[in-house]
Short mmCIF file of C-alpha atoms and ligand atoms in Angstrom, two decimals:
data_model
loop_
_atom_site.label_atom_id
_atom_site.label_comp_id
_atom_site.label_asym_id
_atom_site.label_seq_id
_atom_site.Cartn_x
_atom_site.Cartn_y
_atom_site.Cartn_z
CA MET R 15 -21.91 -15.39 3.18
CA SER R 16 -18.58 -13.98 1.70
CA SER R 17 -18.44 -10.52 0.59
CA LYS R 18 -18.04 -10.07 -3.52
CA ILE R 19 -15.87 -7.99 -5.71
CA CYS R 20 -17.59 -5.76 -7.80
CA VAL R 21 -15.23 -4.62 -10.96
CA SER R 22 -16.23 -0.93 -12.31
CA ILE R 23 -15.68 -0.94 -15.89
CA GLY R 24 -15.64 2.48 -17.61
CA ARG R 25 -14.84 2.47 -21.50
CA GLY R 26 -15.70 5.09 -24.13
CA ARG R 27 -16.96 2.43 -26.71
CA HIS R 28 -19.35 -0.41 -26.35
CA LYS R 29 -17.46 -3.02 -27.85
CA HIS R 30 -14.66 -2.51 -25.34
CA MET R 31 -16.96 -2.52 -22.34
CA ILE R 32 -18.47 -6.03 -23.59
CA ALA R 33 -14.95 -7.16 -23.99
CA GLU R 34 -13.58 -6.25 -20.62
CA HIS R 35 -17.08 -7.74 -18.95
CA ARG R 36 -16.40 -10.96 -20.63
CA HIS R 37 -12.77 -10.82 -19.92
CA LEU R 38 -13.58 -10.33 -16.09
CA VAL R 39 -15.79 -13.11 -15.78
CA GLU R 40 -13.20 -15.30 -17.70
CA GLN R 41 -10.71 -14.29 -14.78
CA GLY R 42 -13.50 -15.38 -12.14
CA ALA R 43 -15.36 -12.16 -11.62
CA SER R 44 -18.97 -12.44 -10.50
CA LEU R 45 -20.49 -8.95 -10.42
CA VAL R 46 -19.62 -6.36 -12.52
CA GLU R 47 -20.81 -2.35 -12.54
CA LEU R 48 -20.97 -0.71 -16.04
CA ARG R 49 -20.48 2.84 -15.89
CA LEU R 50 -22.23 4.47 -18.75
CA ASP R 51 -21.16 7.93 -18.25
CA PHE R 52 -17.78 6.79 -19.87
CA ILE R 53 -19.45 5.59 -23.26
CA ARG R 54 -18.83 8.66 -25.66
CA ARG R 55 -21.81 8.07 -28.21
CA ALA R 56 -25.46 7.39 -27.55
CA VAL R 57 -25.86 4.47 -25.20
CA ASN R 58 -27.05 1.39 -26.86
CA LEU R 59 -28.16 -0.22 -23.35
CA LYS R 60 -29.54 -3.48 -24.55
CA ARG R 61 -26.30 -4.33 -26.62
CA LEU R 62 -24.62 -3.91 -23.12
CA ILE R 63 -26.59 -6.13 -20.95
CA ALA R 64 -28.67 -8.65 -23.17
CA ASP R 65 -25.81 -11.18 -22.99
CA ARG R 66 -24.44 -10.13 -19.82
CA PRO R 67 -22.10 -12.90 -18.62
CA CYS R 68 -22.85 -12.02 -14.73
CA PRO R 69 -24.96 -9.77 -12.44
CA THR R 70 -24.56 -6.27 -13.39
CA ILE R 71 -25.21 -2.84 -11.96
CA VAL R 72 -26.04 -0.04 -14.45
CA THR R 73 -24.77 3.28 -13.14
CA VAL R 74 -24.67 6.58 -14.92
CA ARG R 75 -22.85 8.87 -12.83
CA ARG R 76 -22.99 12.75 -13.08
CA SER R 77 -19.88 14.85 -13.12
CA GLN R 78 -20.88 16.41 -9.74
CA ASP R 79 -20.89 12.75 -8.22
CA GLY R 80 -17.25 12.00 -9.91
CA GLY R 81 -18.70 10.85 -13.39
CA ARG R 82 -18.51 11.69 -16.95
CA TRP R 83 -22.18 12.02 -17.67
CA GLU R 84 -22.53 15.52 -19.50
CA ASP R 85 -26.06 15.33 -21.22
CA ARG R 86 -29.21 16.49 -19.76
CA GLU R 87 -30.40 14.99 -16.37
CA ASP R 88 -33.92 13.82 -17.72
CA ALA R 89 -32.00 11.96 -20.42
CA ARG R 90 -29.84 10.25 -17.56
CA GLN R 91 -32.77 9.10 -15.47
CA ILE R 92 -34.74 7.85 -18.84
CA LEU R 93 -31.41 5.48 -19.19
CA LEU R 94 -31.73 4.51 -15.59
CA ARG R 95 -35.60 3.71 -15.80
CA SER R 96 -34.60 1.61 -19.22
CA ALA R 97 -32.27 -0.49 -17.35
CA ILE R 98 -35.09 -1.44 -14.68
CA ALA R 99 -37.43 -1.97 -17.22
CA ASP R 100 -34.79 -4.34 -19.00
CA GLY R 101 -34.36 -5.98 -15.86
CA VAL R 102 -30.87 -5.24 -15.12
CA ASP R 103 -29.73 -6.80 -11.91
CA TYR R 104 -29.00 -3.65 -9.96
CA VAL R 105 -29.23 0.00 -10.70
CA ASP R 106 -27.38 2.77 -8.84
CA LEU R 107 -29.71 5.82 -8.12
CA GLU R 108 -27.96 8.85 -6.10
CA MET R 109 -29.95 9.75 -3.17
CA ASP R 110 -31.40 13.00 -4.19
CA ILE R 111 -33.12 11.20 -7.41
CA ALA R 112 -33.97 7.54 -5.78
CA GLY R 113 -37.18 8.90 -4.36
CA SER R 114 -38.40 9.78 -8.12
CA ILE R 115 -37.45 6.47 -9.57
CA PRO R 116 -39.64 3.80 -8.40
CA ARG R 117 -39.17 -0.02 -8.26
CA PHE R 118 -39.96 -2.24 -10.95
CA GLY R 119 -39.64 -5.78 -11.30
CA LYS R 120 -36.53 -7.80 -9.97
CA THR R 121 -34.09 -4.94 -10.50
CA LYS R 122 -32.34 -4.31 -6.91
CA ARG R 123 -31.84 -0.50 -5.74
CA ILE R 124 -28.28 0.61 -4.92
CA VAL R 125 -28.92 3.96 -3.40
CA SER R 126 -25.79 5.90 -3.51
CA TYR R 127 -24.19 9.05 -1.92
CA HIS R 128 -20.75 10.30 -3.10
CA ASN R 129 -18.63 13.03 -1.57
CA PHE R 130 -14.89 14.01 -3.04
CA GLN R 131 -14.22 16.49 -0.38
CA GLU R 132 -14.69 14.77 2.96
CA THR R 133 -16.18 12.12 5.06
CA PRO R 134 -18.98 14.29 6.43
CA GLU R 135 -19.85 14.78 10.13
CA ASN R 136 -23.31 13.81 9.35
CA LEU R 137 -22.60 10.38 7.70
CA GLU R 138 -24.89 8.43 10.06
CA ASP R 139 -27.59 11.11 9.52
CA LEU R 140 -27.16 10.54 5.78
CA HIS R 141 -27.04 6.71 5.78
CA ARG R 142 -30.55 6.99 7.93
CA GLN R 143 -32.06 9.13 5.37
CA MET R 144 -30.87 6.63 2.62
CA THR R 145 -32.27 3.62 4.33
CA GLU R 146 -35.67 5.51 4.04
CA LEU R 147 -35.34 5.49 -0.05
CA ASP R 148 -36.37 1.83 -0.61
CA PRO R 149 -32.85 0.79 -1.04
CA ASP R 150 -31.93 -3.11 -1.21
CA ILE R 151 -28.41 -1.86 -0.65
CA VAL R 152 -26.91 1.48 0.53
CA LYS R 153 -23.68 2.79 -0.92
CA LEU R 154 -21.46 5.25 0.61
CA ALA R 155 -18.35 6.59 -1.09
CA THR R 156 -16.61 9.59 0.96
CA MET R 157 -12.98 10.96 0.76
CA ALA R 158 -10.87 10.02 3.88
CA HIS R 159 -8.61 12.79 5.23
CA HIS R 160 -7.94 10.86 8.74
CA PRO R 161 -7.68 7.27 9.02
CA GLN R 162 -10.45 7.44 11.60
CA ASP R 163 -12.61 7.89 8.70
CA ASN R 164 -12.19 4.49 7.82
CA LEU R 165 -13.49 3.25 11.12
CA ARG R 166 -16.39 5.37 11.41
CA MET R 167 -17.44 3.86 7.70
CA LEU R 168 -16.94 0.36 8.80
CA ASN R 169 -18.52 0.71 12.04
CA LEU R 170 -21.63 2.33 10.17
CA ILE R 171 -21.48 -0.86 7.89
CA GLN R 172 -21.36 -3.17 10.91
CA SER R 173 -24.44 -1.32 12.53
CA SER R 174 -26.49 -0.76 9.74
CA GLY R 175 -30.01 -2.86 9.34
CA VAL R 176 -29.84 -2.48 5.45
CA PRO R 177 -27.15 -4.01 3.55
CA THR R 178 -24.15 -1.47 3.10
CA VAL R 179 -21.51 -0.89 1.01
CA GLY R 180 -19.22 1.75 2.42
CA MET R 181 -15.63 2.92 1.16
CA CYS R 182 -13.52 5.75 1.96
CA MET R 183 -11.73 7.14 -1.20
CA GLY R 184 -8.10 8.25 -1.51
CA GLU R 185 -4.94 6.54 -0.50
CA ILE R 186 -5.89 6.81 3.35
CA GLY R 187 -9.20 5.05 2.45
CA THR R 188 -7.70 1.99 0.88
CA PRO R 189 -8.14 -0.21 3.89
CA SER R 190 -11.87 0.49 4.24
CA ARG R 191 -12.08 -1.05 0.75
CA ILE R 192 -10.21 -4.15 1.74
CA LEU R 193 -11.96 -4.62 5.17
CA CYS R 194 -15.67 -3.45 4.10
CA GLY R 195 -16.63 -7.23 3.76
CA ARG R 196 -15.28 -8.21 7.13
CA TYR R 197 -17.84 -5.50 8.66
CA GLY R 198 -20.91 -6.93 6.58
CA ALA R 199 -20.44 -5.08 3.13
CA PRO R 200 -22.15 -7.34 0.44
CA PHE R 201 -19.37 -6.27 -1.94
CA THR R 202 -16.48 -3.70 -2.49
CA TYR R 203 -15.69 -2.00 -5.75
CA ALA R 204 -12.31 -2.62 -7.82
CA THR R 205 -11.15 -1.24 -10.98
CA PHE R 206 -10.34 -3.30 -14.18
CA HIS R 207 -6.48 -2.22 -14.14
CA HIS R 208 -4.87 -0.54 -11.42
CA GLU R 209 -3.76 2.30 -13.91
CA ARG R 210 -7.60 2.98 -14.70
CA ALA R 211 -9.21 3.66 -11.31
CA LEU R 212 -12.59 5.12 -11.48
CA ALA R 213 -12.36 6.57 -7.97
CA PRO R 214 -9.44 7.82 -5.96
CA GLY R 215 -7.86 5.13 -3.58
CA GLN R 216 -9.51 1.99 -5.84
CA LEU R 217 -7.45 -1.14 -6.12
CA SER R 218 -7.45 -3.29 -9.26
CA TYR R 219 -9.33 -6.52 -9.59
CA ARG R 220 -6.18 -8.35 -9.72
CA GLN R 221 -4.89 -6.67 -6.56
CA MET R 222 -8.17 -7.10 -4.73
CA THR R 223 -7.83 -10.90 -5.50
CA GLN R 224 -4.24 -12.00 -6.01
CA VAL R 225 -2.67 -9.61 -3.12
CA TYR R 226 -5.51 -9.48 -0.79
CA ASP R 227 -7.60 -12.53 -1.44
CA PHE R 228 -10.79 -10.05 -0.51
CA GLU R 229 -13.44 -12.70 -0.99
CA GLN R 230 -11.70 -14.88 1.83
CA ILE R 231 -11.32 -12.20 4.62
CA THR R 232 -13.28 -12.95 7.63
CA ASN R 233 -13.66 -12.04 11.33
CA ASP R 234 -10.90 -14.67 11.96
CA THR R 235 -8.45 -13.14 9.61
CA LYS R 236 -5.54 -11.73 11.39
CA LEU R 237 -4.34 -8.26 10.45
CA PHE R 238 -1.00 -6.45 9.91
CA GLY R 239 0.01 -3.67 8.02
CA VAL R 240 2.40 -1.03 7.13
CA VAL R 241 2.26 2.54 8.38
CA ALA R 242 3.55 5.05 6.50
CA ASP R 243 2.65 8.70 4.54
CA PRO R 244 2.61 8.13 1.74
CA VAL R 245 2.17 4.33 1.34
CA ALA R 246 0.93 3.52 -2.00
CA HIS R 247 4.58 2.82 -3.14
CA SER R 248 5.16 0.14 -0.54
CA LEU R 249 6.17 -3.12 -1.60
CA SER R 250 5.39 -4.66 1.87
CA PRO R 251 1.74 -5.69 1.30
CA LEU R 252 3.04 -7.71 -1.82
CA ILE R 253 5.83 -9.48 0.12
CA HIS R 254 3.81 -9.98 3.34
CA ASN R 255 0.63 -11.21 1.60
CA ALA R 256 2.80 -13.32 -0.78
CA ALA R 257 4.40 -15.28 2.03
CA PHE R 258 1.00 -15.94 4.07
CA GLN R 259 -0.58 -17.30 0.72
CA HIS R 260 2.38 -19.48 0.50
CA LEU R 261 1.90 -20.95 3.94
CA GLY R 262 -1.88 -20.90 3.72
CA MET R 263 -2.32 -18.45 6.83
CA ASP R 264 -5.55 -16.72 7.23
CA CYS R 265 -3.59 -13.23 7.47
CA ARG R 266 -3.43 -10.18 5.60
CA TYR R 267 -0.95 -7.39 5.65
CA LEU R 268 -2.59 -3.97 4.51
CA PRO R 269 -1.32 -0.46 3.67
CA PHE R 270 -2.10 2.26 6.02
CA ARG R 271 -1.50 5.78 5.27
CA VAL R 272 -1.46 7.81 8.39
CA PRO R 273 -0.73 11.24 8.50
CA ARG R 274 1.75 12.55 11.32
CA GLU R 275 -1.11 14.15 13.46
CA ASP R 276 -2.99 10.94 13.38
CA LEU R 277 -0.30 8.68 14.34
CA THR R 278 -1.00 8.71 18.26
CA ASP R 279 -4.53 8.04 17.93
CA PHE R 280 -4.16 5.08 14.88
CA VAL R 281 -1.43 3.29 16.70
CA GLN R 282 -2.88 3.81 20.55
CA ARG R 283 -6.66 3.18 19.82
CA GLN R 284 -7.40 2.35 15.87
CA CYS R 285 -5.14 -0.68 15.66
CA GLY R 286 -6.84 -2.10 18.74
CA GLU R 287 -10.39 -1.53 17.13
CA LEU R 288 -9.49 -2.81 13.94
CA GLY R 289 -7.65 -6.01 15.16
CA VAL R 290 -4.49 -5.17 13.78
CA ARG R 291 -1.70 -7.35 15.44
CA GLY R 292 1.46 -6.08 14.07
CA LEU R 293 2.65 -3.14 11.93
CA SER R 294 5.69 -2.18 9.86
CA VAL R 295 6.56 1.31 10.32
CA THR R 296 8.29 3.23 7.78
CA ILE R 297 9.06 6.82 6.56
CA PRO R 298 8.16 9.31 8.41
CA HIS R 299 7.27 7.58 11.54
CA LYS R 300 10.22 5.39 12.85
CA GLU R 301 11.18 8.08 15.48
CA ALA R 302 7.57 9.49 16.07
CA VAL R 303 6.29 6.15 17.04
CA LEU R 304 9.15 5.80 19.91
CA PRO R 305 6.91 7.30 22.46
CA LEU R 306 3.80 4.97 21.65
CA LEU R 307 5.68 1.90 22.51
CA THR R 308 5.34 0.36 25.71
CA ASP R 309 8.62 -1.85 25.58
CA ALA R 310 11.46 -1.32 22.86
CA ALA R 311 14.02 -3.69 21.82
CA PRO R 312 17.75 -2.75 22.43
CA ALA R 313 18.24 -2.04 18.68
CA VAL R 314 15.34 0.40 19.02
CA ARG R 315 16.92 2.28 22.00
CA GLU R 316 20.14 2.36 20.16
CA VAL R 317 19.26 3.48 16.70
CA ARG R 318 16.11 5.87 18.06
CA ALA R 319 14.15 4.45 15.52
CA CYS R 320 11.44 1.49 15.32
CA ASN R 321 10.31 -0.22 12.40
CA THR R 322 8.20 -2.86 13.58
CA ILE R 323 5.32 -2.82 16.34
CA VAL R 324 4.08 -5.73 17.65
CA PHE R 325 0.90 -5.42 19.47
CA ASP R 326 0.41 -7.83 22.53
CA ASP R 327 -2.60 -6.49 24.24
CA PRO R 328 -1.99 -4.02 26.24
CA ASN R 329 1.61 -3.99 25.20
CA ARG R 330 3.09 -2.38 21.92
CA ASN R 331 6.49 -3.96 21.41
CA GLY R 332 8.91 -1.98 19.30
CA PHE R 333 11.86 -3.72 16.99
CA ASN R 334 14.27 -2.56 14.37
CA THR R 335 14.50 -5.07 11.93
CA ASP R 336 16.50 -2.86 9.56
CA TYR R 337 19.37 -3.25 12.12
CA SER R 338 19.44 -6.85 12.43
CA ALA R 339 18.97 -7.45 8.56
CA ALA R 340 21.70 -5.16 7.65
CA ILE R 341 24.23 -7.13 9.86
CA SER R 342 22.88 -10.34 8.71
CA SER R 343 23.27 -9.35 5.23
CA ILE R 344 27.10 -8.44 5.78
CA LEU R 345 27.50 -11.35 7.64
CA ALA R 346 26.44 -13.61 5.07
CA VAL R 347 28.70 -12.22 2.37
CA LEU R 348 31.81 -12.38 4.76
CA GLY R 349 30.74 -15.88 5.89
CA GLU R 350 32.33 -15.37 9.00
CA SER R 351 31.92 -15.58 12.83
CA ASP R 352 29.88 -12.71 14.93
CA ASP R 353 33.07 -10.75 15.27
CA ALA R 354 33.85 -10.73 11.63
CA LEU R 355 33.50 -6.95 11.54
CA LYS R 356 35.99 -6.31 14.56
CA ASP R 357 38.15 -3.52 13.41
CA ARG R 358 37.16 -3.49 9.92
CA ASP R 359 36.92 0.04 8.15
CA ALA R 360 33.43 1.10 6.91
CA LEU R 361 32.22 4.15 5.32
CA VAL R 362 28.35 4.79 5.40
CA LEU R 363 27.11 7.15 2.83
CA GLY R 364 23.85 9.17 3.93
CA ALA R 365 23.01 10.12 7.59
CA GLY R 366 19.28 9.34 7.64
CA GLY R 367 17.05 6.35 8.97
CA ALA R 368 18.77 3.76 7.37
CA ALA R 369 22.44 5.04 7.69
CA SER R 370 21.63 5.44 11.15
CA ALA R 371 20.72 1.80 11.65
CA ILE R 372 23.31 0.35 9.60
CA ALA R 373 26.04 2.55 11.02
CA ARG R 374 24.95 1.63 14.58
CA ALA R 375 24.96 -2.03 13.61
CA LEU R 376 28.45 -1.83 12.38
CA VAL R 377 29.99 0.26 15.59
CA ASP R 378 28.16 -2.39 17.62
CA ARG R 379 30.15 -5.14 15.97
CA GLY R 380 33.37 -3.25 16.42
CA ALA R 381 33.88 -1.99 13.04
CA ARG R 382 35.69 1.39 12.84
CA VAL R 383 32.89 3.62 11.28
CA LYS R 384 33.17 6.86 9.20
CA ILE R 385 29.87 8.59 8.31
CA THR R 386 29.63 10.89 5.28
CA ASN R 387 26.62 12.80 3.89
CA ARG R 388 25.71 15.65 1.52
CA THR R 389 24.58 17.89 4.44
CA SER R 390 27.89 17.74 7.00
CA ALA R 391 25.92 18.70 9.91
CA ARG R 392 23.95 15.62 9.81
CA ALA R 393 27.12 13.51 9.36
CA GLN R 394 28.90 15.12 12.35
CA GLN R 395 25.65 14.83 14.54
CA LEU R 396 25.09 11.00 13.78
CA ALA R 397 29.15 10.23 14.33
CA GLU R 398 28.71 12.12 17.55
CA GLN R 399 25.66 9.71 18.59
CA LEU R 400 27.69 6.79 17.66
CA SER R 401 30.97 7.93 18.67
CA CYS R 402 32.75 7.49 15.43
CA ARG R 403 34.09 9.84 12.72
CA TRP R 404 32.85 11.43 9.88
CA ILE R 405 34.27 13.02 6.61
CA GLU R 406 33.09 15.61 4.36
CA TRP R 407 31.25 14.19 1.25
CA ASP R 408 33.62 15.47 -1.17
CA ASP R 409 36.15 13.57 0.36
CA ARG R 410 34.53 10.07 0.39
CA HIS R 411 36.87 8.50 -2.54
CA SER R 412 39.51 8.77 0.26
CA PHE R 413 38.06 5.61 1.52
CA VAL R 414 39.44 2.62 -0.47
CA ASP R 415 39.29 -0.69 1.58
CA GLY R 416 36.52 -2.11 4.01
CA ILE R 417 32.86 -2.09 3.85
CA LEU R 418 31.35 0.47 1.63
CA VAL R 419 27.27 1.37 2.53
CA ASN R 420 25.08 3.48 0.35
CA ALA R 421 22.20 4.58 2.67
CA THR R 422 21.27 7.37 0.28
CA PRO R 423 18.59 7.15 -2.50
CA ILE R 424 21.22 7.71 -5.02
CA GLY R 425 20.52 5.24 -7.77
CA MET R 426 17.18 4.49 -7.24
CA HIS R 427 14.73 4.48 -9.87
CA PRO R 428 14.56 6.72 -12.17
CA ASN R 429 17.80 8.06 -11.64
CA VAL R 430 19.28 4.49 -12.41
CA ASP R 431 22.34 6.35 -14.31
CA GLU R 432 23.59 7.76 -10.93
CA ALA R 433 25.98 6.28 -8.33
CA PRO R 434 27.17 7.83 -5.06
CA PHE R 435 30.45 6.39 -5.29
CA LYS R 436 33.21 5.58 -8.31
CA ALA R 437 33.58 1.83 -7.20
CA LYS R 438 37.04 1.97 -9.55
CA VAL R 439 38.89 3.56 -6.68
CA LEU R 440 38.15 0.67 -4.13
CA ASP R 441 40.21 -2.24 -3.29
CA ARG R 442 39.16 -5.47 -4.89
CA LYS R 443 38.45 -6.82 -1.20
CA THR R 444 36.12 -4.21 -0.50
CA ILE R 445 32.44 -5.20 0.28
CA VAL R 446 29.99 -2.46 -1.46
CA PHE R 447 26.41 -2.70 0.17
CA ASP R 448 23.86 -0.59 -1.77
CA THR R 449 20.59 -0.08 0.39
CA VAL R 450 18.72 0.70 -2.90
CA TYR R 451 16.11 -1.77 -3.85
CA ASN R 452 14.69 -0.54 -7.03
CA PRO R 453 16.60 -1.35 -9.17
CA GLU R 454 18.50 -4.29 -7.55
CA GLN R 455 21.47 -4.04 -9.72
CA THR R 456 22.05 -0.16 -9.25
CA LEU R 457 24.78 1.26 -11.34
CA LEU R 458 26.93 1.22 -8.03
CA ILE R 459 26.44 -2.63 -7.52
CA LYS R 460 27.31 -3.22 -11.18
CA GLU R 461 30.46 -1.08 -11.39
CA ALA R 462 31.20 -2.64 -8.04
CA ARG R 463 30.76 -6.62 -9.45
CA ALA R 464 32.74 -5.28 -12.66
CA HIS R 465 35.40 -4.20 -10.53
CA GLY R 466 35.48 -7.37 -8.64
CA CYS R 467 34.26 -6.55 -5.32
CA ARG R 468 31.73 -8.29 -3.40
CA THR R 469 28.33 -6.99 -3.16
CA ILE R 470 25.17 -6.83 -0.92
CA THR R 471 21.99 -5.53 -2.62
CA GLY R 472 19.17 -3.43 -1.12
CA VAL R 473 16.71 -6.44 -2.15
CA ASP R 474 18.65 -8.64 0.31
CA MET R 475 18.60 -6.36 3.09
CA PHE R 476 14.68 -5.54 2.37
CA VAL R 477 13.81 -9.20 2.22
CA ARG R 478 15.76 -10.03 5.46
CA GLN R 479 14.10 -7.17 7.22
CA ALA R 480 10.75 -8.29 6.12
CA ALA R 481 11.27 -11.94 6.82
CA MET R 482 12.49 -10.88 10.34
CA GLN R 483 9.20 -8.77 10.95
CA PHE R 484 7.07 -12.00 9.77
CA LYS R 485 8.81 -13.96 12.48
CA LEU R 486 8.06 -11.29 15.10
CA PHE R 487 4.26 -10.86 13.76
CA THR R 488 3.34 -14.73 13.50
CA GLY R 489 5.89 -16.70 15.50
CA GLN R 490 6.72 -18.51 12.13
CA GLU R 491 9.85 -18.69 9.74
CA ALA R 492 8.98 -16.49 6.70
CA PRO R 493 9.34 -18.22 3.34
CA ALA R 494 12.26 -15.76 2.13
CA ASP R 495 12.54 -17.12 -1.32
CA VAL R 496 8.60 -16.36 -1.84
CA MET R 497 9.13 -12.78 -0.61
CA ARG R 498 12.37 -12.47 -2.61
CA SER R 499 10.26 -13.57 -5.84
CA ALA R 500 7.62 -11.13 -4.88
CA ILE R 501 9.73 -8.38 -4.77
CA HIS R 502 11.44 -9.18 -8.08
CA ARG R 503 8.15 -9.39 -9.88
CA ALA R 504 7.17 -6.04 -8.44
CA ILE R 505 10.34 -4.58 -9.38
CA GLY R 506 10.30 -5.96 -13.02
CA ALA R 507 6.53 -4.83 -13.22
CA ALA R 508 7.26 -1.44 -12.03
CA GLN R 509 10.05 -0.97 -14.61
CA ILE R 510 8.18 -2.37 -17.54
CA ALA R 511 5.21 0.09 -16.96
CA SER R 512 7.28 3.16 -16.66
P1 NAP U 15 16.13 9.42 4.68
O1 NAP U 15 16.02 9.03 6.18
O2 NAP U 15 15.17 10.69 4.26
O3 NAP U 15 17.77 9.82 4.31
C1 NAP U 15 18.03 10.18 3.13
C2 NAP U 15 19.51 10.28 3.48
O4 NAP U 15 20.09 10.51 2.08
C3 NAP U 15 20.06 11.68 3.85
O5 NAP U 15 21.28 11.60 4.68
C4 NAP U 15 20.31 12.60 2.57
O6 NAP U 15 20.93 13.27 2.68
C5 NAP U 15 20.83 11.54 1.79
N1 NAP U 15 20.68 11.77 0.11
C6 NAP U 15 19.38 11.97 -0.11
N2 NAP U 15 19.29 12.53 -1.54
C7 NAP U 15 20.74 12.60 -1.68
C8 NAP U 15 21.41 13.21 -2.73
N3 NAP U 15 20.54 13.46 -4.14
N4 NAP U 15 22.56 13.12 -2.99
C9 NAP U 15 23.05 12.74 -1.60
N5 NAP U 15 22.65 12.59 -0.60
C10 NAP U 15 21.39 12.32 -0.58
O7 NAP U 15 15.88 7.90 4.10
P2 NAP U 15 16.19 6.27 4.55
O8 NAP U 15 15.11 6.15 5.32
O9 NAP U 15 17.51 6.56 5.28
O10 NAP U 15 16.42 5.69 3.02
C11 NAP U 15 17.69 6.10 2.62
C12 NAP U 15 17.90 4.89 1.40
O11 NAP U 15 18.11 3.54 1.85
C13 NAP U 15 16.66 5.18 0.73
O12 NAP U 15 17.11 4.82 -0.66
C14 NAP U 15 15.91 3.60 0.88
O13 NAP U 15 15.33 3.08 -0.28
C15 NAP U 15 17.08 2.83 1.53
N6 NAP U 15 16.57 1.83 2.40
C16 NAP U 15 16.66 0.49 2.03
C17 NAP U 15 15.85 -0.42 3.11
C18 NAP U 15 16.12 -1.77 2.75
O14 NAP U 15 15.50 -2.89 3.48
N7 NAP U 15 16.83 -1.97 1.55
C19 NAP U 15 15.52 -0.21 4.29
C20 NAP U 15 15.29 1.27 4.64
C21 NAP U 15 16.04 2.24 3.71
P3 NAP U 15 20.83 14.92 3.60
O15 NAP U 15 21.02 14.87 4.76
O16 NAP U 15 21.88 15.71 3.01
O17 NAP U 15 19.30 15.18 3.08
#
């Protein structure tokens, strides 16, 4: 039986709660939690549940469990008993009160435990105690500080004799919310809107259905993901999942927030246990994963950074698609042969990970590369590694003709009025390549175009590097246009929201 999505509704007014409940059912929701602790006036329970359009959980959460109930405890328990007497489908009873509220009628009992501090050592003990409180369903929601908390939670769900909904909270816990159904949880929780999460790390109903297609995840679903810290801003889950859906592939791509100290265990052990077959790797882990690879493509060894791992048990093969995507973006504009870069001048702004991959790719194709960076020492260091030249940041406008690459975040949203370079000093034959992809039309790109230069945008590179990862992960050609549309939609939506 497939797992469902329970959408939590927390609104201050009855009429808004009822309207959201109806709206959700129209959108396809089949289970809803009404968080009565959000109602600001006296709760009119009958009004909320009499004509409920789908099975409903009634929850009245105390502040100590992350809720908003501030009235007396006996009033709260009377409300819960009334919900049972009125025959609501489910009632949520915290484990310390579950023993004092008896089963009655058809109402199913969710016995719950919340811990906003940690995923405690005695999680398994707590779960056993909860199973002794006459539950139909046990619910555990604990804060994750380490990705292994997710695995503990998921393994607990799988081994439980009583249906268990287990989720880790916080950004680190997001994979447990997406995967709990695969481990046997009868449902997961989502929020009505992504900006109104009722618990940390909660995804919206829309994200759960449209990005992750939660209800269709099974044991056969192949898993991929991006490992980063933080990860919530990453657009990679959107574009990879859009590509999987477009091709009808039973695959999902998840966001894994992994702190530096947990990276080794995550890559070497947890990915195997979870069944993750491929990872995108991004800030701050691109270098730190190098010792964890069993094999590395030449670009990884040259750039000393890896942005893609393919798991082929027992091997962990590393690739650098930033390197290949940068070159293919430039060659697409030059429209010329493989040696089109030979003896061309290039100036790379920045000396971080992206600069290093792009500069290396340019040097390898015979371009005459100069590096410049706000911190001169880093420019000098990278130039030494690549056997190329560097110039002071203040001298960058001495460059007039060739390929100009911005590999700094200057011009990135919200600082859209900034540009790292005055395009008007450039010769019109210059190609301007801005790696910033949000927005796509940066000030640098706009000014360069207005000046008559050819341009390459960060979206172009981003889609190419993701499409190359997709091919490495699945062996199939990626639907690059679908990925491009997904990123355009996401960038547009982010700008409208802010
Ligand atoms: P990184 O390793 O942190 O390096 C950042 C670089 O930008 C450093 O050289 C830093 O100089 C410089 N920088 C930062 N803020 C600056 C400022 N206000 N003024 C001048 N220089 C500044 O980051 P990264 O991974 O290389 O990423 C850099 C950019 O590339 C980001 O905008 C990212 O979005 C983009 N990128 C795009 C793609 C794509 O597919 N389109 C892929 C990867 C990265 P210091 O050394 O002085 O700190």
